[in-house]
Amino acid sequence: MSETFSYEPGTRRFGRVNWLGFWTLCKREILRFTNVWTQTLLAPLVTAGLFLMIFTIAIGPQRGDVMGVAFTTFIAPGILMMTVIQNAFANTSSSLMISKVQGNIVDTLMPPLSAAEVVLGFVVGGTARGTCVALALLAMFWAVLGIVPAAPLVTLAFVVLGSAFMAALGLIAAIFSQKFDQMAAITNFIITPLAFLSGTFYSVEALPSGLYQVTHLNPVFYLIDGARWGVIGVSDTAPAIGFAIALGATAFAVLVAWWLFRRGTRLKS
């Protein structure tokens, strides 16, 4: 006597975690940027190199040491982390935004994946891109400036944490954006200022009291400062404090993204 099986569409017929679906989403997000590596990996490397060259030519010879190191050496980790967070944000925000605009977001929402699996899949893709960009930049710093990370594991920890944080923010921004103009506004008026005004090119000790306090409310500052300690061994704040604050901000951003996906905010009609 033959048995018959029936199930509703989308029913989870596996364990608590859909590992196959999760890793498939991770692979999709990673292939998105590796297939166009000249735009997603090579272009950020060139841009960071131009930043470094311009600041070195324009300011480097006249500027004295900053926190006991040469100005060019001081700004290198800031440029590294600025590039990393911008690319991690771009990876998740563009992926989700394109899916919404083209109408194929259903391909992500319909599979039997939980909200947590979807969010983590996107975040893994953004983190992978940010980490790849960081490794390429570190290789360039070593070849051009002779900079070898003072604490490689600390550097990697802040790179991964910063990438995950901005990848989650990219998801949140894409959820609330309805068109590319809105996403561009978020990038230009929120993400870029957060990166530039977080001690990328200067020590926050030189800021007036008011700006000094405001800067310490920005989690991106702790990411840049922590990466600076990992690369050249100097920082404005203790790395442990910066890591704890950045970890809390990352967890909060991921939880918000998960909550929005679970509710289907601006994703489901």
mmCIF file of N, CA and C in Angstrom, residues 129-230:
data_model
loop_
_atom_site.group_PDB
_atom_site.id
_atom_site.type_symbol
_atom_site.label_atom_id
_atom_site.label_comp_id
_atom_site.label_asym_id
_atom_site.label_seq_id
_atom_site.Cartn_x
_atom_site.Cartn_y
_atom_site.Cartn_z
ATOM 1 N N ARG A 129 32.603 40.638 1.265
ATOM 2 C CA ARG A 129 33.126 41.694 0.383
ATOM 3 C C ARG A 129 34.010 42.663 1.156
ATOM 4 N N GLY A 130 33.555 43.084 2.327
ATOM 5 C CA GLY A 130 34.359 43.992 3.132
ATOM 6 C C GLY A 130 35.703 43.390 3.505
ATOM 7 N N THR A 131 35.721 42.102 3.856
ATOM 8 C CA THR A 131 36.956 41.434 4.243
ATOM 9 C C THR A 131 37.908 41.299 3.060
ATOM 10 N N CYS A 132 37.372 40.978 1.888
ATOM 11 C CA CYS A 132 38.214 40.868 0.686
ATOM 12 C C CYS A 132 38.852 42.210 0.349
ATOM 13 N N VAL A 133 38.077 43.283 0.447
ATOM 14 C CA VAL A 133 38.620 44.623 0.193
ATOM 15 C C VAL A 133 39.714 44.948 1.201
ATOM 16 N N ALA A 134 39.496 44.604 2.478
ATOM 17 C CA ALA A 134 40.487 44.878 3.516
ATOM 18 C C ALA A 134 41.791 44.134 3.243
ATOM 19 N N LEU A 135 41.706 42.869 2.865
ATOM 20 C CA LEU A 135 42.914 42.094 2.599
ATOM 21 C C LEU A 135 43.691 42.669 1.418
ATOM 22 N N ALA A 136 42.961 43.116 0.389
ATOM 23 C CA ALA A 136 43.629 43.728 -0.765
ATOM 24 C C ALA A 136 44.321 45.026 -0.366
ATOM 25 N N LEU A 137 43.675 45.832 0.463
ATOM 26 C CA LEU A 137 44.276 47.087 0.900
ATOM 27 C C LEU A 137 45.489 46.856 1.802
ATOM 28 N N LEU A 138 45.389 45.881 2.692
ATOM 29 C CA LEU A 138 46.528 45.571 3.556
ATOM 30 C C LEU A 138 47.733 45.123 2.730
ATOM 31 N N ALA A 139 47.474 44.369 1.669
ATOM 32 C CA ALA A 139 48.566 43.959 0.780
ATOM 33 C C ALA A 139 49.179 45.179 0.097
ATOM 34 N N MET A 140 48.336 46.136 -0.303
ATOM 35 C CA MET A 140 48.839 47.353 -0.938
ATOM 36 C C MET A 140 49.653 48.193 0.050
ATOM 37 N N PHE A 141 49.170 48.310 1.290
ATOM 38 C CA PHE A 141 49.899 49.076 2.301
ATOM 39 C C PHE A 141 51.278 48.457 2.564
ATOM 40 N N TRP A 142 51.325 47.140 2.588
ATOM 41 C CA TRP A 142 52.594 46.464 2.806
ATOM 42 C C TRP A 142 53.552 46.704 1.644
ATOM 43 N N ALA A 143 53.025 46.626 0.415
ATOM 44 C CA ALA A 143 53.878 46.775 -0.763
ATOM 45 C C ALA A 143 54.342 48.213 -0.959
ATOM 46 N N VAL A 144 53.463 49.184 -0.683
ATOM 47 C CA VAL A 144 53.774 50.591 -0.969
ATOM 48 C C VAL A 144 54.381 51.305 0.230
ATOM 49 N N LEU A 145 53.804 51.087 1.415
ATOM 50 C CA LEU A 145 54.230 51.823 2.602
ATOM 51 C C LEU A 145 55.060 50.983 3.567
ATOM 52 N N GLY A 146 55.118 49.696 3.345
ATOM 53 C CA GLY A 146 55.854 48.830 4.253
ATOM 54 C C GLY A 146 55.153 48.623 5.583
ATOM 55 N N ILE A 147 53.820 48.845 5.611
ATOM 56 C CA ILE A 147 53.057 48.698 6.857
ATOM 57 C C ILE A 147 52.619 47.243 7.026
ATOM 58 N N VAL A 148 52.986 46.654 8.137
ATOM 59 C CA VAL A 148 52.556 45.302 8.502
ATOM 60 C C VAL A 148 51.688 45.425 9.746
ATOM 61 N N PRO A 149 50.464 44.860 9.749
ATOM 62 C CA PRO A 149 49.587 44.994 10.924
ATOM 63 C C PRO A 149 50.280 44.624 12.226
ATOM 64 N N ALA A 150 50.170 45.514 13.221
ATOM 65 C CA ALA A 150 50.774 45.253 14.524
ATOM 66 C C ALA A 150 50.057 44.123 15.246
ATOM 67 N N ALA A 151 48.756 44.034 15.053
ATOM 68 C CA ALA A 151 47.944 42.978 15.676
ATOM 69 C C ALA A 151 46.982 42.450 14.613
ATOM 70 N N PRO A 152 47.401 41.485 13.813
ATOM 71 C CA PRO A 152 46.579 41.008 12.688
ATOM 72 C C PRO A 152 45.192 40.517 13.094
ATOM 73 N N LEU A 153 45.103 39.772 14.202
ATOM 74 C CA LEU A 153 43.807 39.236 14.617
ATOM 75 C C LEU A 153 42.855 40.343 15.056
ATOM 76 N N VAL A 154 43.393 41.361 15.716
ATOM 77 C CA VAL A 154 42.560 42.499 16.121
ATOM 78 C C VAL A 154 42.077 43.238 14.882
ATOM 79 N N THR A 155 42.974 43.436 13.924
ATOM 80 C CA THR A 155 42.589 44.087 12.673
ATOM 81 C C THR A 155 41.475 43.322 11.986
ATOM 82 N N LEU A 156 41.631 42.004 11.878
ATOM 83 C CA LEU A 156 40.613 41.174 11.235
ATOM 84 C C LEU A 156 39.299 41.237 11.991
ATOM 85 N N ALA A 157 39.357 41.245 13.314
ATOM 86 C CA ALA A 157 38.135 41.292 14.124
ATOM 87 C C ALA A 157 37.349 42.571 13.855
ATOM 88 N N PHE A 158 38.040 43.710 13.809
ATOM 89 C CA PHE A 158 37.348 44.971 13.555
ATOM 90 C C PHE A 158 36.853 45.066 12.114
ATOM 91 N N VAL A 159 37.603 44.496 11.175
ATOM 92 C CA VAL A 159 37.161 44.488 9.779
ATOM 93 C C VAL A 159 35.872 43.681 9.630
ATOM 94 N N VAL A 160 35.853 42.487 10.218
ATOM 95 C CA VAL A 160 34.661 41.631 10.139
ATOM 96 C C VAL A 160 33.478 42.287 10.843
ATOM 97 N N LEU A 161 33.736 42.855 12.013
ATOM 98 C CA LEU A 161 32.668 43.502 12.781
ATOM 99 C C LEU A 161 32.127 44.724 12.041
ATOM 100 N N GLY A 162 33.030 45.532 11.500
ATOM 101 C CA GLY A 162 32.591 46.706 10.748
ATOM 102 C C GLY A 162 31.815 46.333 9.496
ATOM 103 N N SER A 163 32.263 45.284 8.812
ATOM 104 C CA SER A 163 31.552 44.831 7.607
ATOM 105 C C SER A 163 30.152 44.339 7.950
ATOM 106 N N ALA A 164 30.034 43.561 9.033
ATOM 107 C CA ALA A 164 28.729 43.037 9.439
ATOM 108 C C ALA A 164 27.791 44.171 9.855
ATOM 109 N N PHE A 165 28.328 45.152 10.581
ATOM 110 C CA PHE A 165 27.528 46.288 11.021
ATOM 111 C C PHE A 165 26.959 47.054 9.835
ATOM 112 N N MET A 166 27.816 47.379 8.875
ATOM 113 C CA MET A 166 27.358 48.164 7.725
ATOM 114 C C MET A 166 26.506 47.329 6.778
ATOM 115 N N ALA A 167 26.751 46.020 6.721
ATOM 116 C CA ALA A 167 25.899 45.161 5.893
ATOM 117 C C ALA A 167 24.473 45.153 6.436
ATOM 118 N N ALA A 168 24.338 45.101 7.765
ATOM 119 C CA ALA A 168 23.009 45.151 8.378
ATOM 120 C C ALA A 168 22.354 46.510 8.148
ATOM 121 N N LEU A 169 23.126 47.585 8.253
ATOM 122 C CA LEU A 169 22.576 48.912 7.975
ATOM 123 C C LEU A 169 22.164 49.035 6.513
ATOM 124 N N GLY A 170 22.901 48.385 5.625
ATOM 125 C CA GLY A 170 22.534 48.397 4.211
ATOM 126 C C GLY A 170 21.180 47.747 3.972
ATOM 127 N N LEU A 171 20.910 46.656 4.682
ATOM 128 C CA LEU A 171 19.602 46.014 4.576
ATOM 129 C C LEU A 171 18.489 46.936 5.069
ATOM 130 N N ILE A 172 18.729 47.580 6.215
ATOM 131 C CA ILE A 172 17.712 48.478 6.779
ATOM 132 C C ILE A 172 17.426 49.631 5.818
ATOM 133 N N ALA A 173 18.493 50.204 5.254
ATOM 134 C CA ALA A 173 18.318 51.316 4.322
ATOM 135 C C ALA A 173 17.547 50.876 3.076
ATOM 136 N N ALA A 174 17.864 49.694 2.561
ATOM 137 C CA ALA A 174 17.189 49.203 1.359
ATOM 138 C C ALA A 174 15.724 48.874 1.629
ATOM 139 N N ILE A 175 15.422 48.428 2.827
ATOM 140 C CA ILE A 175 14.037 48.113 3.172
ATOM 141 C C ILE A 175 13.176 49.379 3.127
ATOM 142 N N PHE A 176 13.703 50.461 3.660
ATOM 143 C CA PHE A 176 12.916 51.693 3.727
ATOM 144 C C PHE A 176 12.958 52.513 2.436
ATOM 145 N N SER A 177 13.924 52.249 1.578
ATOM 146 C CA SER A 177 14.025 52.991 0.319
ATOM 147 C C SER A 177 13.101 52.372 -0.723
ATOM 148 N N GLN A 178 12.428 53.230 -1.459
ATOM 149 C CA GLN A 178 11.530 52.773 -2.515
ATOM 150 C C GLN A 178 12.127 52.939 -3.907
ATOM 151 N N LYS A 179 13.166 53.769 -4.027
ATOM 152 C CA LYS A 179 13.822 53.968 -5.309
ATOM 153 C C LYS A 179 15.284 54.302 -5.068
ATOM 154 N N PHE A 180 16.060 54.261 -6.149
ATOM 155 C CA PHE A 180 17.497 54.437 -6.017
ATOM 156 C C PHE A 180 17.874 55.843 -5.557
ATOM 157 N N ASP A 181 17.048 56.837 -5.858
ATOM 158 C CA ASP A 181 17.329 58.196 -5.399
ATOM 159 C C ASP A 181 17.355 58.260 -3.884
ATOM 160 N N GLN A 182 16.429 57.567 -3.244
ATOM 161 C CA GLN A 182 16.391 57.551 -1.787
ATOM 162 C C GLN A 182 17.612 56.840 -1.219
ATOM 163 N N MET A 183 18.014 55.753 -1.846
ATOM 164 C CA MET A 183 19.203 55.044 -1.388
ATOM 165 C C MET A 183 20.445 55.910 -1.554
ATOM 166 N N ALA A 184 20.533 56.631 -2.661
ATOM 167 C CA ALA A 184 21.674 57.517 -2.881
ATOM 168 C C ALA A 184 21.722 58.615 -1.823
ATOM 169 N N ALA A 185 20.553 59.111 -1.422
ATOM 170 C CA ALA A 185 20.501 60.148 -0.397
ATOM 171 C C ALA A 185 21.012 59.613 0.941
ATOM 172 N N ILE A 186 20.633 58.392 1.282
ATOM 173 C CA ILE A 186 21.112 57.784 2.531
ATOM 174 C C ILE A 186 22.629 57.619 2.493
ATOM 175 N N THR A 187 23.136 57.174 1.355
ATOM 176 C CA THR A 187 24.584 56.983 1.221
ATOM 177 C C THR A 187 25.332 58.308 1.322
ATOM 178 N N ASN A 188 24.832 59.334 0.622
ATOM 179 C CA ASN A 188 25.545 60.612 0.551
ATOM 180 C C ASN A 188 25.431 61.441 1.823
ATOM 181 N N PHE A 189 24.273 61.377 2.484
ATOM 182 C CA PHE A 189 24.034 62.272 3.614
ATOM 183 C C PHE A 189 24.143 61.596 4.990
ATOM 184 N N ILE A 190 24.260 60.270 5.001
ATOM 185 C CA ILE A 190 24.384 59.570 6.290
ATOM 186 C C ILE A 190 25.653 58.723 6.339
ATOM 187 N N ILE A 191 25.792 57.779 5.411
ATOM 188 C CA ILE A 191 26.906 56.834 5.471
ATOM 189 C C ILE A 191 28.252 57.522 5.233
ATOM 190 N N THR A 192 28.340 58.334 4.189
ATOM 191 C CA THR A 192 29.611 59.010 3.894
ATOM 192 C C THR A 192 30.044 59.955 5.014
ATOM 193 N N PRO A 193 29.157 60.815 5.543
ATOM 194 C CA PRO A 193 29.573 61.656 6.684
ATOM 195 C C PRO A 193 29.986 60.840 7.908
ATOM 196 N N LEU A 194 29.288 59.738 8.179
ATOM 197 C CA LEU A 194 29.667 58.896 9.313
ATOM 198 C C LEU A 194 31.100 58.387 9.165
ATOM 199 N N ALA A 195 31.473 58.066 7.927
ATOM 200 C CA ALA A 195 32.820 57.549 7.690
ATOM 201 C C ALA A 195 33.871 58.651 7.735
ATOM 202 N N PHE A 196 33.575 59.794 7.102
ATOM 203 C CA PHE A 196 34.556 60.868 7.015
ATOM 204 C C PHE A 196 34.757 61.591 8.340
ATOM 205 N N LEU A 197 33.709 61.666 9.165
ATOM 206 C CA LEU A 197 33.783 62.425 10.410
ATOM 207 C C LEU A 197 33.982 61.517 11.617
ATOM 208 N N SER A 198 34.749 60.461 11.434
ATOM 209 C CA SER A 198 34.974 59.492 12.508
ATOM 210 C C SER A 198 36.451 59.275 12.791
ATOM 211 N N GLY A 199 37.262 60.274 12.501
ATOM 212 C CA GLY A 199 38.690 60.149 12.751
ATOM 213 C C GLY A 199 39.445 59.443 11.651
ATOM 214 N N THR A 200 38.871 59.391 10.455
ATOM 215 C CA THR A 200 39.552 58.738 9.341
ATOM 216 C C THR A 200 40.873 59.418 9.015
ATOM 217 N N PHE A 201 40.865 60.745 8.977
ATOM 218 C CA PHE A 201 42.045 61.498 8.561
ATOM 219 C C PHE A 201 42.652 62.336 9.683
ATOM 220 N N TYR A 202 42.181 62.163 10.906
ATOM 221 C CA TYR A 202 42.681 62.976 12.017
ATOM 222 C C TYR A 202 42.436 62.255 13.341
ATOM 223 N N SER A 203 43.134 62.715 14.362
ATOM 224 C CA SER A 203 42.893 62.210 15.710
ATOM 225 C C SER A 203 41.792 63.046 16.346
ATOM 226 N N VAL A 204 40.831 62.401 16.978
ATOM 227 C CA VAL A 204 39.718 63.134 17.567
ATOM 228 C C VAL A 204 40.163 63.982 18.752
ATOM 229 N N GLU A 205 41.381 63.749 19.248
ATOM 230 C CA GLU A 205 41.891 64.561 20.349
ATOM 231 C C GLU A 205 42.061 66.012 19.929
ATOM 232 N N ALA A 206 42.143 66.245 18.617
ATOM 233 C CA ALA A 206 42.315 67.611 18.118
ATOM 234 C C ALA A 206 40.989 68.349 17.959
ATOM 235 N N LEU A 207 39.875 67.690 18.185
ATOM 236 C CA LEU A 207 38.565 68.305 17.996
ATOM 237 C C LEU A 207 38.172 69.165 19.196
ATOM 238 N N PRO A 208 37.323 70.187 18.954
ATOM 239 C CA PRO A 208 36.751 70.940 20.081
ATOM 240 C C PRO A 208 35.905 70.023 20.961
ATOM 241 N N SER A 209 35.649 70.459 22.166
ATOM 242 C CA SER A 209 34.959 69.618 23.142
ATOM 243 C C SER A 209 33.632 69.081 22.638
ATOM 244 N N GLY A 210 32.802 69.945 22.016
ATOM 245 C CA GLY A 210 31.486 69.520 21.540
ATOM 246 C C GLY A 210 31.575 68.439 20.482
ATOM 247 N N LEU A 211 32.423 68.665 19.469
ATOM 248 C CA LEU A 211 32.573 67.679 18.401
ATOM 249 C C LEU A 211 33.221 66.395 18.926
ATOM 250 N N TYR A 212 34.083 66.545 19.915
ATOM 251 C CA TYR A 212 34.726 65.373 20.520
ATOM 252 C C TYR A 212 33.684 64.448 21.135
ATOM 253 N N GLN A 213 32.731 65.038 21.863
ATOM 254 C CA GLN A 213 31.682 64.237 22.495
ATOM 255 C C GLN A 213 30.761 63.609 21.459
ATOM 256 N N VAL A 214 30.423 64.371 20.422
ATOM 257 C CA VAL A 214 29.534 63.857 19.376
ATOM 258 C C VAL A 214 30.194 62.692 18.642
ATOM 259 N N THR A 215 31.473 62.826 18.354
ATOM 260 C CA THR A 215 32.190 61.771 17.646
ATOM 261 C C THR A 215 32.158 60.453 18.412
ATOM 262 N N HIS A 216 32.214 60.532 19.738
ATOM 263 C CA HIS A 216 32.204 59.313 20.546
ATOM 264 C C HIS A 216 30.827 58.652 20.613
ATOM 265 N N LEU A 217 29.818 59.308 20.052
ATOM 266 C CA LEU A 217 28.501 58.681 19.941
ATOM 267 C C LEU A 217 28.345 57.909 18.634
ATOM 268 N N ASN A 218 29.315 58.031 17.770
ATOM 269 C CA ASN A 218 29.280 57.406 16.449
ATOM 270 C C ASN A 218 29.991 56.056 16.502
ATOM 271 N N PRO A 219 29.275 54.953 16.290
ATOM 272 C CA PRO A 219 29.929 53.626 16.354
ATOM 273 C C PRO A 219 31.003 53.430 15.300
ATOM 274 N N VAL A 220 30.901 54.154 14.170
ATOM 275 C CA VAL A 220 31.918 54.015 13.126
ATOM 276 C C VAL A 220 33.271 54.508 13.628
ATOM 277 N N PHE A 221 33.261 55.488 14.523
ATOM 278 C CA PHE A 221 34.517 55.969 15.110
ATOM 279 C C PHE A 221 35.267 54.831 15.788
ATOM 280 N N TYR A 222 34.564 53.995 16.527
ATOM 281 C CA TYR A 222 35.213 52.906 17.250
ATOM 282 C C TYR A 222 35.731 51.835 16.291
ATOM 283 N N LEU A 223 35.062 51.666 15.159
ATOM 284 C CA LEU A 223 35.545 50.720 14.155
ATOM 285 C C LEU A 223 36.847 51.210 13.543
ATOM 286 N N ILE A 224 36.883 52.484 13.167
ATOM 287 C CA ILE A 224 38.086 53.052 12.571
ATOM 288 C C ILE A 224 39.223 53.094 13.585
ATOM 289 N N ASP A 225 38.903 53.493 14.810
ATOM 290 C CA ASP A 225 39.923 53.587 15.848
ATOM 291 C C ASP A 225 40.476 52.209 16.203
ATOM 292 N N GLY A 226 39.597 51.209 16.258
ATOM 293 C CA GLY A 226 40.059 49.856 16.549
ATOM 294 C C GLY A 226 40.926 49.294 15.444
ATOM 295 N N ALA A 227 40.540 49.565 14.197
ATOM 296 C CA ALA A 227 41.356 49.105 13.069
ATOM 297 C C ALA A 227 42.716 49.790 13.078
ATOM 298 N N ARG A 228 42.731 51.071 13.466
ATOM 299 C CA ARG A 228 44.005 51.791 13.534
ATOM 300 C C ARG A 228 44.942 51.142 14.582
ATOM 301 N N TRP A 229 44.367 50.767 15.715
ATOM 302 C CA TRP A 229 45.190 50.109 16.735
ATOM 303 C C TRP A 229 45.716 48.767 16.223
ATOM 304 N N GLY A 230 44.863 48.035 15.514
ATOM 305 C CA GLY A 230 45.281 46.742 15.001
ATOM 306 C C GLY A 230 46.367 46.844 13.949
#
